[in-house]
């Protein structure tokens, strides 16, 4: 009921044009029952900006002692390390759940303790909801989906379960409620982490429309073919887009997200100065591509710990004389543990010289979920270890050391320092940090460390000091810092290695891990290829110390500069930059559910067209100009029939009965359509094809604004469009008298966009010396003569140019160039109801088109037939035999003017003088030029008119006013005309 009440409040505000920010009060009412524990946080006296970092689990270690709860900071947690990169101007608050259960009676005390000691706000979720949310939905459905695994088996736990989805939404609501408690205002910053909280941006945006919200996804993002199989795909996509900045580790994952937004929501991205963004209901959503890093200082400090020195010495003694390959992974199907073991087995089979010398140390952490697949993986890994040790083991030598336990930080550093090579072979990985840490260790006693190879697959809590090579073989992995940690540990602190022994390391990295692009010196492998991984391990072991040192230097330079602090600082800076205009926005949240909720962000000066003020200005004026778009303005786009209903004709007829009114219908449609539809409305001005053809008010004949327009370019462009149409399934060509349009709305979105960009470049190159402009619109590429737009026509109308008032014949351009040949098959687009200048009223479509393209007369008719035949055969049309003489054209225009005068047309219309009331209404991109022309006219001191530029729908526009739909447009016009309307019919 709370959600319904909030949506109703916003809808009521829109209906009454009440722009008071009542959403803040609503959010305050929502949190009143839970804000007692955080009153002090709401009244922050620091004066700093507030940044709330939200993650599934707080970076806190909790322990229940007899005397009470004990909490300590988890310095190894990524979100905790990120704080070092956040500027001091921010007050950082952490929101998340605890890894332990807290009794309901102790929760309030725990909240206060965490707030005072660590500035953390815990989220408490009921145990049954938490299990369904994390173990059920997150681990069994989202985690496999984001790692490219579809639940094909009917009994698979990955099949969508609505009960688990509801638990996921409910848990996200609990996080939202806690964030609302901690927000001091709706301009605070919120940084959300990972796939556990993907619907949180929408929930927050409903409460605080102007919240500055960032989302960083630490897991992979699947391709659109995988993601669109998910039943709640739109809910997740729209919620992610309700963030202001979305972060990904690699371009591949960002590209997949952009493809999903294009294919499923029809949203196209833009690039500007290296930045990628998506325009979403008036907000610019940024896309940031940047992998995380590690905190090198934290790892280097471990070299001074006594437990590290002891463990390192023990490892060097244990593996003396052997070279070590180290793997550190969670027990997960995407880590490639079994693939790594098989590759090591192949290495020993093909290179017997390494038997007794090479040791694979595989550290396996406990799984984070359960299931049949994990049980099978565990059994397979143990069987492989037993088989390898049984085949090539001997007293005092085991080829594989398999550790199934947690490895503390000091021991992890010890393992990293003795490893010369790290191998990362995940099948899919968002980010793998193992390799970056391993660089820290080199030799310090004149001999190689115990292990030459460290095999690192997917975890970050085991470190290799003994391995010379780190091997990371995860098949798919969301976040793995082992490679980065390995690099850091191979480098070591200053003075760690002897001067004559340079730091050295080697990495064998899966091409599917997130760190792979940043580790240019690593050996990249396909983890699914056992032979490739085995060959990479052998190459790493045989690499000379000099080459290892060169590769290490390259890795260390990157890891030491791109730290976790650098990552956090860059992200927060981009979030602040992308939301700096939020304060000036006017926002409206519409929709109830996650699949329908959207936030419309508008300019602060953008407001609803108020009927009383508009009617008052209308009644007090004496010279009124009404400029109306057709599709989407007078009739809805969803209409089955494109013809205007009787109600529209009646309203326009009523307006024309007032001699003070001049009404224009300006559309992209053809003369034939507009002339036929509005034949029964005398006096209305018509403009077809965005003003290329016009029929001035109270005139009976059409004429072209560009009577000598050169159409020879169409003969060059049409074959090109046909070629792209043949190559792009779902596309088609629209031939107009004034333009050629390639439509690709029904084509594959990605392929259509690629083809459109290529076509745009192709046409611009071909037409570079022609006065033709090539524009890219909404799933169209259009080529048309320069100067043809609604804006240029409206400028003439506002200036009362004789060409558009019908007082004189069309002016003849001063160009002496010959008119060009007709475009192939423009007859349908150029046919007119009535007649064109110089043609009888019953002239056919072919004659109309030929005349408009400079092919008048008997010779022109023959030329048009030849052009039509050539187009049917797929070839270019022939050039006209001779141009229409300018004197002949002037005589035809004078005859038209005389005919109009005889019909009494010249006595109607607005008299001389300035217009004092202008209403311009439109709904699409082509109308923006009209709005710009209107606003420029309003700023002219000599024409102090009341100007109302109005867009249909609440969307970003150059107009200053909006109405909600076509019904409101018609109701306003009906009041101006004094005409009654029938009850609303939504089917119309």
PDB file of C-alpha atoms in Angstrom, residues 460-581:
ATOM      1  CA  UNK A 460      42.305 -14.411  -2.918  1.00  0.00           C
ATOM      2  CA  UNK A 461      43.046 -15.814   0.542  1.00  0.00           C
ATOM      3  CA  UNK A 462      45.929 -18.140  -0.225  1.00  0.00           C
ATOM      4  CA  UNK A 463      49.399 -16.764  -0.957  1.00  0.00           C
ATOM      5  CA  UNK A 464      52.343 -18.359  -2.657  1.00  0.00           C
ATOM      6  CA  UNK A 465      55.844 -17.675  -1.542  1.00  0.00           C
ATOM      7  CA  UNK A 466      57.236 -20.960  -2.805  1.00  0.00           C
ATOM      8  CA  UNK A 467      56.012 -20.876  -6.386  1.00  0.00           C
ATOM      9  CA  UNK A 468      57.913 -19.464  -9.325  1.00  0.00           C
ATOM     10  CA  UNK A 469      54.872 -19.576 -11.584  1.00  0.00           C
ATOM     11  CA  UNK A 470      51.323 -18.575 -10.656  1.00  0.00           C
ATOM     12  CA  UNK A 471      48.635 -20.465 -12.579  1.00  0.00           C
ATOM     13  CA  UNK A 472      45.048 -19.121 -12.591  1.00  0.00           C
ATOM     14  CA  UNK A 473      42.766 -21.488 -14.502  1.00  0.00           C
ATOM     15  CA  UNK A 474      39.246 -20.445 -13.547  1.00  0.00           C
ATOM     16  CA  UNK A 475      36.823 -21.080 -16.388  1.00  0.00           C
ATOM     17  CA  UNK A 476      34.602 -18.190 -15.328  1.00  0.00           C
ATOM     18  CA  UNK A 477      35.162 -15.959 -12.339  1.00  0.00           C
ATOM     19  CA  UNK A 478      33.517 -12.834 -11.035  1.00  0.00           C
ATOM     20  CA  UNK A 479      36.215 -11.333  -8.859  1.00  0.00           C
ATOM     21  CA  UNK A 480      39.696 -12.783  -8.321  1.00  0.00           C
ATOM     22  CA  UNK A 481      42.555 -10.726  -6.941  1.00  0.00           C
ATOM     23  CA  UNK A 482      45.101 -13.533  -6.734  1.00  0.00           C
ATOM     24  CA  UNK A 483      47.135 -12.500  -9.819  1.00  0.00           C
ATOM     25  CA  UNK A 484      47.562  -8.950  -8.524  1.00  0.00           C
ATOM     26  CA  UNK A 485      48.500 -10.180  -5.052  1.00  0.00           C
ATOM     27  CA  UNK A 486      51.069 -12.545  -6.540  1.00  0.00           C
ATOM     28  CA  UNK A 487      52.735  -9.700  -8.439  1.00  0.00           C
ATOM     29  CA  UNK A 488      52.950  -7.549  -5.320  1.00  0.00           C
ATOM     30  CA  UNK A 489      54.472 -10.331  -3.232  1.00  0.00           C
ATOM     31  CA  UNK A 490      57.056 -11.102  -5.891  1.00  0.00           C
ATOM     32  CA  UNK A 491      58.154  -7.462  -5.796  1.00  0.00           C
ATOM     33  CA  UNK A 492      58.577  -7.354  -2.056  1.00  0.00           C
ATOM     34  CA  UNK A 493      59.354  -4.322   0.108  1.00  0.00           C
ATOM     35  CA  UNK A 494      62.482  -2.232  -0.498  1.00  0.00           C
ATOM     36  CA  UNK A 495      65.621  -4.156   0.477  1.00  0.00           C
ATOM     37  CA  UNK A 496      63.890  -7.515   0.399  1.00  0.00           C
ATOM     38  CA  UNK A 497      65.943  -8.964  -2.482  1.00  0.00           C
ATOM     39  CA  UNK A 498      69.672  -8.817  -2.931  1.00  0.00           C
ATOM     40  CA  UNK A 499      70.793  -6.160  -5.450  1.00  0.00           C
ATOM     41  CA  UNK A 500      72.095  -8.777  -7.873  1.00  0.00           C
ATOM     42  CA  UNK A 501      68.774 -10.611  -7.904  1.00  0.00           C
ATOM     43  CA  UNK A 502      66.037  -8.616  -9.575  1.00  0.00           C
ATOM     44  CA  UNK A 503      62.383  -9.322  -8.715  1.00  0.00           C
ATOM     45  CA  UNK A 504      60.896 -11.784 -11.180  1.00  0.00           C
ATOM     46  CA  UNK A 505      57.555 -13.487 -11.745  1.00  0.00           C
ATOM     47  CA  UNK A 506      55.597 -15.381 -14.368  1.00  0.00           C
ATOM     48  CA  UNK A 507      51.866 -15.545 -14.963  1.00  0.00           C
ATOM     49  CA  UNK A 508      49.805 -18.049 -16.887  1.00  0.00           C
ATOM     50  CA  UNK A 509      46.386 -16.418 -17.150  1.00  0.00           C
ATOM     51  CA  UNK A 510      43.061 -17.548 -18.569  1.00  0.00           C
ATOM     52  CA  UNK A 511      41.834 -15.302 -21.341  1.00  0.00           C
ATOM     53  CA  UNK A 512      38.435 -15.279 -19.613  1.00  0.00           C
ATOM     54  CA  UNK A 513      39.528 -13.621 -16.346  1.00  0.00           C
ATOM     55  CA  UNK A 514      38.971  -9.931 -15.764  1.00  0.00           C
ATOM     56  CA  UNK A 515      42.621  -9.171 -15.058  1.00  0.00           C
ATOM     57  CA  UNK A 516      43.812 -10.711 -18.319  1.00  0.00           C
ATOM     58  CA  UNK A 517      43.717  -7.473 -20.392  1.00  0.00           C
ATOM     59  CA  UNK A 518      45.749  -5.587 -17.785  1.00  0.00           C
ATOM     60  CA  UNK A 519      48.499  -8.237 -17.516  1.00  0.00           C
ATOM     61  CA  UNK A 520      50.099  -7.852 -20.917  1.00  0.00           C
ATOM     62  CA  UNK A 521      53.214  -9.822 -19.943  1.00  0.00           C
ATOM     63  CA  UNK A 522      51.295 -12.946 -18.933  1.00  0.00           C
ATOM     64  CA  UNK A 523      50.949 -16.124 -20.983  1.00  0.00           C
ATOM     65  CA  UNK A 524      47.254 -16.208 -21.935  1.00  0.00           C
ATOM     66  CA  UNK A 525      45.557 -19.556 -22.387  1.00  0.00           C
ATOM     67  CA  UNK A 526      42.197 -21.111 -23.109  1.00  0.00           C
ATOM     68  CA  UNK A 527      41.514 -23.030 -19.858  1.00  0.00           C
ATOM     69  CA  UNK A 528      39.317 -25.538 -21.679  1.00  0.00           C
ATOM     70  CA  UNK A 529      42.327 -26.711 -23.681  1.00  0.00           C
ATOM     71  CA  UNK A 530      44.306 -29.090 -21.476  1.00  0.00           C
ATOM     72  CA  UNK A 531      47.199 -29.165 -23.927  1.00  0.00           C
ATOM     73  CA  UNK A 532      47.368 -25.360 -24.085  1.00  0.00           C
ATOM     74  CA  UNK A 533      47.499 -24.998 -20.286  1.00  0.00           C
ATOM     75  CA  UNK A 534      50.135 -27.771 -20.003  1.00  0.00           C
ATOM     76  CA  UNK A 535      52.269 -26.124 -22.690  1.00  0.00           C
ATOM     77  CA  UNK A 536      51.919 -22.745 -20.936  1.00  0.00           C
ATOM     78  CA  UNK A 537      53.064 -24.258 -17.627  1.00  0.00           C
ATOM     79  CA  UNK A 538      56.081 -25.796 -19.358  1.00  0.00           C
ATOM     80  CA  UNK A 539      56.936 -22.502 -21.088  1.00  0.00           C
ATOM     81  CA  UNK A 540      56.675 -20.623 -17.808  1.00  0.00           C
ATOM     82  CA  UNK A 541      58.987 -23.084 -16.061  1.00  0.00           C
ATOM     83  CA  UNK A 542      61.555 -22.812 -18.853  1.00  0.00           C
ATOM     84  CA  UNK A 543      61.502 -19.001 -19.095  1.00  0.00           C
ATOM     85  CA  UNK A 544      64.872 -17.490 -18.245  1.00  0.00           C
ATOM     86  CA  UNK A 545      65.257 -15.260 -15.163  1.00  0.00           C
ATOM     87  CA  UNK A 546      65.966 -12.259 -17.395  1.00  0.00           C
ATOM     88  CA  UNK A 547      62.685 -12.637 -19.269  1.00  0.00           C
ATOM     89  CA  UNK A 548      60.795 -13.245 -16.030  1.00  0.00           C
ATOM     90  CA  UNK A 549      62.203 -10.030 -14.638  1.00  0.00           C
ATOM     91  CA  UNK A 550      61.153  -8.046 -17.724  1.00  0.00           C
ATOM     92  CA  UNK A 551      57.617  -9.417 -17.531  1.00  0.00           C
ATOM     93  CA  UNK A 552      57.485  -8.743 -13.820  1.00  0.00           C
ATOM     94  CA  UNK A 553      58.527  -5.113 -14.227  1.00  0.00           C
ATOM     95  CA  UNK A 554      55.662  -4.560 -16.647  1.00  0.00           C
ATOM     96  CA  UNK A 555      53.151  -6.156 -14.269  1.00  0.00           C
ATOM     97  CA  UNK A 556      54.459  -4.351 -11.209  1.00  0.00           C
ATOM     98  CA  UNK A 557      54.220  -0.971 -12.925  1.00  0.00           C
ATOM     99  CA  UNK A 558      50.539  -1.541 -13.636  1.00  0.00           C
ATOM    100  CA  UNK A 559      49.655  -3.065 -10.254  1.00  0.00           C
ATOM    101  CA  UNK A 560      51.459  -0.394  -8.236  1.00  0.00           C
ATOM    102  CA  UNK A 561      49.679   2.414 -10.092  1.00  0.00           C
ATOM    103  CA  UNK A 562      46.195   0.910 -10.474  1.00  0.00           C
ATOM    104  CA  UNK A 563      45.562   0.179  -6.829  1.00  0.00           C
ATOM    105  CA  UNK A 564      42.230  -0.249  -5.108  1.00  0.00           C
ATOM    106  CA  UNK A 565      42.552   3.334  -3.850  1.00  0.00           C
ATOM    107  CA  UNK A 566      43.072   4.594  -7.411  1.00  0.00           C
ATOM    108  CA  UNK A 567      40.025   2.612  -8.550  1.00  0.00           C
ATOM    109  CA  UNK A 568      37.821   4.045  -5.784  1.00  0.00           C
ATOM    110  CA  UNK A 569      39.015   7.622  -6.314  1.00  0.00           C
ATOM    111  CA  UNK A 570      38.369   7.425 -10.051  1.00  0.00           C
ATOM    112  CA  UNK A 571      34.902   5.944  -9.617  1.00  0.00           C
ATOM    113  CA  UNK A 572      33.767   8.471  -6.987  1.00  0.00           C
ATOM    114  CA  UNK A 573      35.101  11.349  -9.100  1.00  0.00           C
ATOM    115  CA  UNK A 574      33.142  10.127 -12.128  1.00  0.00           C
ATOM    116  CA  UNK A 575      30.022   9.640 -10.010  1.00  0.00           C
ATOM    117  CA  UNK A 576      30.255  13.211  -8.739  1.00  0.00           C
ATOM    118  CA  UNK A 577      30.860  14.512 -12.256  1.00  0.00           C
ATOM    119  CA  UNK A 578      27.907  12.650 -13.757  1.00  0.00           C
ATOM    120  CA  UNK A 579      25.480  13.839 -11.061  1.00  0.00           C
ATOM    121  CA  UNK A 580      26.454  17.482 -10.708  1.00  0.00           C
ATOM    122  CA  UNK A 581      23.271  18.581 -12.513  1.00  0.00           C
TER     123      UNK A 581
END
